[in-house]
XYZ file of C-alpha atoms in Angstrom:
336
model
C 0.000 0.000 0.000
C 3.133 2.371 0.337
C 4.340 1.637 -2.655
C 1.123 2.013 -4.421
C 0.520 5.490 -2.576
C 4.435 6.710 -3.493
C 3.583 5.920 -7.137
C 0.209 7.669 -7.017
C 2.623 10.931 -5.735
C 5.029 10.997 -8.928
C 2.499 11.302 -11.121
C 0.309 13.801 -9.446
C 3.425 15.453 -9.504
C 4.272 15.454 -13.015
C 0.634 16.289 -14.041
C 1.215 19.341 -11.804
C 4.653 19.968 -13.573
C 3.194 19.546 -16.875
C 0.115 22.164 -15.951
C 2.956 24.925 -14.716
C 4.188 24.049 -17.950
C 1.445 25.248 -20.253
C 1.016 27.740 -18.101
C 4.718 29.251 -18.759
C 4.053 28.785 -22.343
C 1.119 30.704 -22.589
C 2.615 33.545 -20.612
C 5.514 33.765 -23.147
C 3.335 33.487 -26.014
C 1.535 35.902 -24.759
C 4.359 38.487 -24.164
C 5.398 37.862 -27.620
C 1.796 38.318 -29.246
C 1.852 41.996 -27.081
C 5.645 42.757 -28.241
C 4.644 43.607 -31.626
C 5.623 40.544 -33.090
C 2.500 40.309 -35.439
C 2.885 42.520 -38.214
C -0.328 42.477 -41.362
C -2.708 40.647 -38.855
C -0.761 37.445 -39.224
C 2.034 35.930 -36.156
C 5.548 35.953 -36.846
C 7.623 32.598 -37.047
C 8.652 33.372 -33.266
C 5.367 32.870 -32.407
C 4.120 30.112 -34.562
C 7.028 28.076 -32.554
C 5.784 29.153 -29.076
C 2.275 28.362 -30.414
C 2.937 24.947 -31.317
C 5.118 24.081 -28.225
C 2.159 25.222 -26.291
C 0.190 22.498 -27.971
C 2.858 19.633 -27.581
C 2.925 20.817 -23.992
C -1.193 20.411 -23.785
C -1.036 16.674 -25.342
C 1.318 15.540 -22.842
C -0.578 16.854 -20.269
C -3.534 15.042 -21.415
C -1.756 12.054 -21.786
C -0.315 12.577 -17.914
C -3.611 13.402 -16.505
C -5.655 9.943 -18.303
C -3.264 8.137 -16.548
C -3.914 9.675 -13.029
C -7.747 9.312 -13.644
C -7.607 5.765 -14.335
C -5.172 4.849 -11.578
C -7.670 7.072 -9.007
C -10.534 5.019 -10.122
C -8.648 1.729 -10.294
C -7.713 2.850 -6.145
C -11.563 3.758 -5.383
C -12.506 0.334 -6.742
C -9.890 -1.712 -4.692
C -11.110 0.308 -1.628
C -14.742 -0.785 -1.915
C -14.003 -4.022 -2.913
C -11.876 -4.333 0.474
C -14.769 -3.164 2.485
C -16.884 -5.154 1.171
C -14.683 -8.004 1.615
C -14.208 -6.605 5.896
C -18.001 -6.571 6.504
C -18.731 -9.631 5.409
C -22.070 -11.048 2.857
C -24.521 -8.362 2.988
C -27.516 -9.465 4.910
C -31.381 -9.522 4.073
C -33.212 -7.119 5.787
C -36.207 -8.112 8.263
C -38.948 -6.463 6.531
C -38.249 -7.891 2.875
C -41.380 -10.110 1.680
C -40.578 -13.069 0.199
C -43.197 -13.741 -3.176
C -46.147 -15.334 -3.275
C -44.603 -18.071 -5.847
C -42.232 -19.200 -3.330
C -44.792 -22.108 -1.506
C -44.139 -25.404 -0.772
C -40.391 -26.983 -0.087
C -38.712 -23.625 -1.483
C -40.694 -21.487 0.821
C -39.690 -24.244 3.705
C -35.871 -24.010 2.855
C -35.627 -20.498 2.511
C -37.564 -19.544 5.756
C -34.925 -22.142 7.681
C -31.790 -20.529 5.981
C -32.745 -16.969 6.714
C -33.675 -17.757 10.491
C -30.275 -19.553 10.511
C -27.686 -17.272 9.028
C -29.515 -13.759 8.963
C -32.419 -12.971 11.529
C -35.327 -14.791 13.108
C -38.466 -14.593 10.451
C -41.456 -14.988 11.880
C -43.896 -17.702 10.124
C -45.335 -16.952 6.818
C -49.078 -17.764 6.661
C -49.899 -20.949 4.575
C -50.720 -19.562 0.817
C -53.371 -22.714 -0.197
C -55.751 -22.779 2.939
C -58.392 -20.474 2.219
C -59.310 -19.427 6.239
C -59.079 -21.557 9.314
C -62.324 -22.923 10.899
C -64.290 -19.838 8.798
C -67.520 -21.550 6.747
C -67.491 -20.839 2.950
C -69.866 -20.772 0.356
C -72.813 -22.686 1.237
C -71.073 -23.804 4.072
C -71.350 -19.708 5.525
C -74.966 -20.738 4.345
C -75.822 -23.558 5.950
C -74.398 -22.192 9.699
C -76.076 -19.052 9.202
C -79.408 -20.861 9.013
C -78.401 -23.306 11.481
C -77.608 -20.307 13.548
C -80.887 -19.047 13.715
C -82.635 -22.328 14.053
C -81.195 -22.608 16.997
C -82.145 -19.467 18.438
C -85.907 -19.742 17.344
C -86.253 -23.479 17.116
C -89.924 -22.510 16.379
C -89.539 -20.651 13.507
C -90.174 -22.476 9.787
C -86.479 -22.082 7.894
C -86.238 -23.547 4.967
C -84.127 -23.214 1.374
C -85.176 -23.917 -1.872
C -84.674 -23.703 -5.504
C -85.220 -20.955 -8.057
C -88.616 -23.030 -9.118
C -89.690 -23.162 -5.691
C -88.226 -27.050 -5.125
C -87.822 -28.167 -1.189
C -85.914 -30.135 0.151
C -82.359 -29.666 -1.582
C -78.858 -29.051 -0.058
C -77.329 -25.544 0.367
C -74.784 -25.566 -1.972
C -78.440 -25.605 -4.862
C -80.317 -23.178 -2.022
C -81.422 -20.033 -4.532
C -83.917 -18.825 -2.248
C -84.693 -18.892 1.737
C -88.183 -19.058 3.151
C -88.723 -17.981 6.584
C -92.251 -19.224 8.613
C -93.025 -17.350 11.567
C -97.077 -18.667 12.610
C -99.439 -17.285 12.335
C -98.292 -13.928 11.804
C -96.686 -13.812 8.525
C -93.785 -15.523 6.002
C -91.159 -13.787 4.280
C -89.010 -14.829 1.120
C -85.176 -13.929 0.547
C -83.401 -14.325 -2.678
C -79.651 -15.067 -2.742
C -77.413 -13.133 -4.812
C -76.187 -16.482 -6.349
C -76.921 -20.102 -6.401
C -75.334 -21.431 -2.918
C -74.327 -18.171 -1.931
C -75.095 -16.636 1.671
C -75.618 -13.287 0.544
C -78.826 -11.840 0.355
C -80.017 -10.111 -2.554
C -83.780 -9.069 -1.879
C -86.456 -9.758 0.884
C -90.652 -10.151 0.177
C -92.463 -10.034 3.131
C -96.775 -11.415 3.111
C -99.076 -12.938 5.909
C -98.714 -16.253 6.730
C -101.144 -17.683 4.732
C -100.148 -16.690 1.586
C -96.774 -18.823 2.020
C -97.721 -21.756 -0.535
C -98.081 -18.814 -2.923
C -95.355 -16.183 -2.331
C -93.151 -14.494 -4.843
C -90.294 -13.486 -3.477
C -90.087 -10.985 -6.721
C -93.538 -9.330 -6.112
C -95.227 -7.517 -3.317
C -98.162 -8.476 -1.165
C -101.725 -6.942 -2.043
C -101.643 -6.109 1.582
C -100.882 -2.497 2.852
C -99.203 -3.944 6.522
C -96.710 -6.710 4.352
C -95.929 -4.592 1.410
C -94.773 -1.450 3.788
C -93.161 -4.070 6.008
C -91.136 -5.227 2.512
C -90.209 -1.455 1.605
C -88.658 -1.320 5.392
C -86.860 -4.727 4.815
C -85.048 -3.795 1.927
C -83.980 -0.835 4.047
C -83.126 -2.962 6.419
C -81.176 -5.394 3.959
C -79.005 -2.606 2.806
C -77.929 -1.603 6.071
C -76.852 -5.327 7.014
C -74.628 -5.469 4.099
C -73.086 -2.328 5.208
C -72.149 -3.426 8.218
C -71.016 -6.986 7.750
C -68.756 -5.146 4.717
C -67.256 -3.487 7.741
C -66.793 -5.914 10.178
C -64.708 -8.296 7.427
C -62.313 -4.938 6.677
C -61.676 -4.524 10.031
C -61.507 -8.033 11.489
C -59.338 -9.480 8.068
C -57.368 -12.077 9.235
C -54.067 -13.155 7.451
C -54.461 -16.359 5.423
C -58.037 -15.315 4.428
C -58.875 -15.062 0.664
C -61.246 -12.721 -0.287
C -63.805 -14.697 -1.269
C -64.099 -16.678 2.476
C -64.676 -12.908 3.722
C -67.165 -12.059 0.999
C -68.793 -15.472 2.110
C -69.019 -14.440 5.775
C -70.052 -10.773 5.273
C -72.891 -12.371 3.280
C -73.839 -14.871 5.731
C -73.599 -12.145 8.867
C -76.052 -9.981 6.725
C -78.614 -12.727 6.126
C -78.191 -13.689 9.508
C -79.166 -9.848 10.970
C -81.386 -9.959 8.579
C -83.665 -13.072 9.648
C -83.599 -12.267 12.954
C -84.940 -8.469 12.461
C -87.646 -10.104 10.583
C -88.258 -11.916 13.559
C -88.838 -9.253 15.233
C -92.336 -8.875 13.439
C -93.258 -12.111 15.521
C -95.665 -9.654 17.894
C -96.920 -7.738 14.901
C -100.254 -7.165 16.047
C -99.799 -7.003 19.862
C -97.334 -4.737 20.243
C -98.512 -1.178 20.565
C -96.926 1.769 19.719
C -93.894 2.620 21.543
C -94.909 6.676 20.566
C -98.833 7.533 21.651
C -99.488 3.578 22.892
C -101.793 2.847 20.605
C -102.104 -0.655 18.557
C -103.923 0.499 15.195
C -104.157 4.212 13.909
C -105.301 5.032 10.618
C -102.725 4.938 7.954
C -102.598 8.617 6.667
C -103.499 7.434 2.567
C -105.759 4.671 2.609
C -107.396 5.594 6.317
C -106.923 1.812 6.935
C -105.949 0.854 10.415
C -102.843 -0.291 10.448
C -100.911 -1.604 13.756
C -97.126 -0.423 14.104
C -95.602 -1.429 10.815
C -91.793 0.228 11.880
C -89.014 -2.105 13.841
C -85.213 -0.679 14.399
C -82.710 -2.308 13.033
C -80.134 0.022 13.609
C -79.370 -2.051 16.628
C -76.659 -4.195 18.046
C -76.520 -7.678 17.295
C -77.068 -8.808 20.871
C -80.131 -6.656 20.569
C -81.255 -8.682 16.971
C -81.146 -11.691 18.942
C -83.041 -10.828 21.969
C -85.673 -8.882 19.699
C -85.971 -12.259 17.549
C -87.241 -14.006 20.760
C -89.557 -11.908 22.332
C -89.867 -9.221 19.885
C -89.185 -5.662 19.297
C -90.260 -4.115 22.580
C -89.994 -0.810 20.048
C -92.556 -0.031 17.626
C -93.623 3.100 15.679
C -96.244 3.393 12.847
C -95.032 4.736 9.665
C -96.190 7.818 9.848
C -94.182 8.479 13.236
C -91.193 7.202 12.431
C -88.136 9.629 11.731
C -85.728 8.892 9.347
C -82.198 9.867 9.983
């Protein structure tokens, strides 16, 4: 390394020689040009000489000075390389993600060499299970409904076809009935064959369930206002199951288990608020008291036709039992 820096000296010095060089040059070729030397606008031989000793004196110095550049670079590159070669292979930082094409034995390996030579990684989530223990497709279905069975053993729940076939699995379920004696019967269609979410809700008395139409409204005042609310109702469960999946994603989930569950929480919230219709027309009006008041177009009395479902959940499932302990008729009811 002395050696190398000794050399580096002699020719900074001669490139420094060779610039005081040119420099003299141009002062004397300067002095010569100012003398008077130039006679008719064109330099005397004097000059010409200095002029082209000044350029010789130029080459060399760009000759000298190529050679310093290269041997400065050359020296930078030997110094990094010796660094380098003093801290050792670089290591992997903690936070780099490893890509989502790197499953099975790769994956396996590479998570054991990093943990072994660079830093403790913590375990990557399995890339081929879709959720653990979470219900999908008409699984999310079929414990929704079993859900509510449960709760209201009582209640008529049943899934059928788009024809109106009983009696089939949930993974062919199109449409769910709901039964709740005497008082009335509801229809829900799915957004898609086997899937939990719900798509639109048909509410009619009880004894038109042989006959309902998920698709069309009741003839009756009470039901069809009652469907109007439930779609309401419907859009607000959505809402809020959409929600709940952002902010309770867990790693390892694909997006179509949390579609499935959203779905299946809003059906859920949704059969139990219709449940809440189960004291219809014995409930009186949470507002004046009154059971039936006049409905303000028709003049037909009407009994509360207005159940919250801007509610907790625990409050869905306590209302699905008893019933709403809240009612309101239409007419009272303030929208937010």
């Amino acid at each position: 390394m002395e050696g190398t820096g000794t050399g580096h000296q002699d020719q900074l010095q001669s490139a420094l020689s060779q610039v005081l060089s040119v420099r003299a040059g141009i002062q004397e070729l300067t002095q010569t040009l100012l003398q008077g030397d130039v006679a008719a606008g064109a330099p005397s031989e004097a000059a010409a000489s200095l002029l082209q000793d000044v350029s010789t004196r130029v080459q060399q110095l760009g000759c000298v000075w190529g050679g310093v550049s290269k041997e400065i670079a050359d020296l930078k590159a030997q110094q990094q390389q010796q660094q380098q070669e003093a801290q050792g292979p670089p290591r992997v930082h903690a936070a780099t993600a490893l890509p989502s094409w790197w499953q099975g034995p790769l994956q396996h390996h590479l998570q054991q060499e990093l943990q072994q030579h660079y830093y403790e990684l913590p375990p990557l989530p399995p890339f081929t299970q879709p959720a653990s223990n979470q219900p999908y497709g008409s699984d999310a279905l079929k414990a929704a409904l079993q859900s509510v069975r449960s709760l209201c053993p009582e209640v008529i729940l049943q899934v059928c076809s788009s024809t109106g076939v009983f009696g089939i699995s949930t993974r062919d379920a199109a449409e769910v009935r709901l039964g709740c004696p005497p008082v009335f019967c509801a229809g829900i269609v799915l957004a898609q064959t086997g899937n939990p979410e719900p798509l639109r809700v048909t509410v009619d008395a009880y004894s038109q369930a042989p006959n309902l139409d998920p698709w069309s409204l009741s003839p009756q005042l009470v039901f069809k206002a009652i469907s109007a609310t439930g779609m309401r109702a419907l859009t607000h469960f959505q809402r809020s199951a959409a929600c709940r999946a952002s902010l309770e994603c867990k790693p390892g989930v694909v997006p179509q288990a949390r579609a499935s569950q959203a779905g299946a929480e809003a059906l859920e919230d949704l059969l139990l608020w219709l449940l809440s219709y189960r004291n219809l027309f014995t409930q009186p009006s949470t507002v004046d008291g009154q059971l039936l008041v006049n409905e303000p177009m028709s003049l037909n009395p009407v009994p509360p036709l207005f159940r919250p479902y801007k509610v907790p959940r625990e409050a869905l499932r306590v209302h699905a039992i008893q019933g709403s302990p809240s009612a309101m008729h239409m007419h009272s009811v303030w929208e937010e």
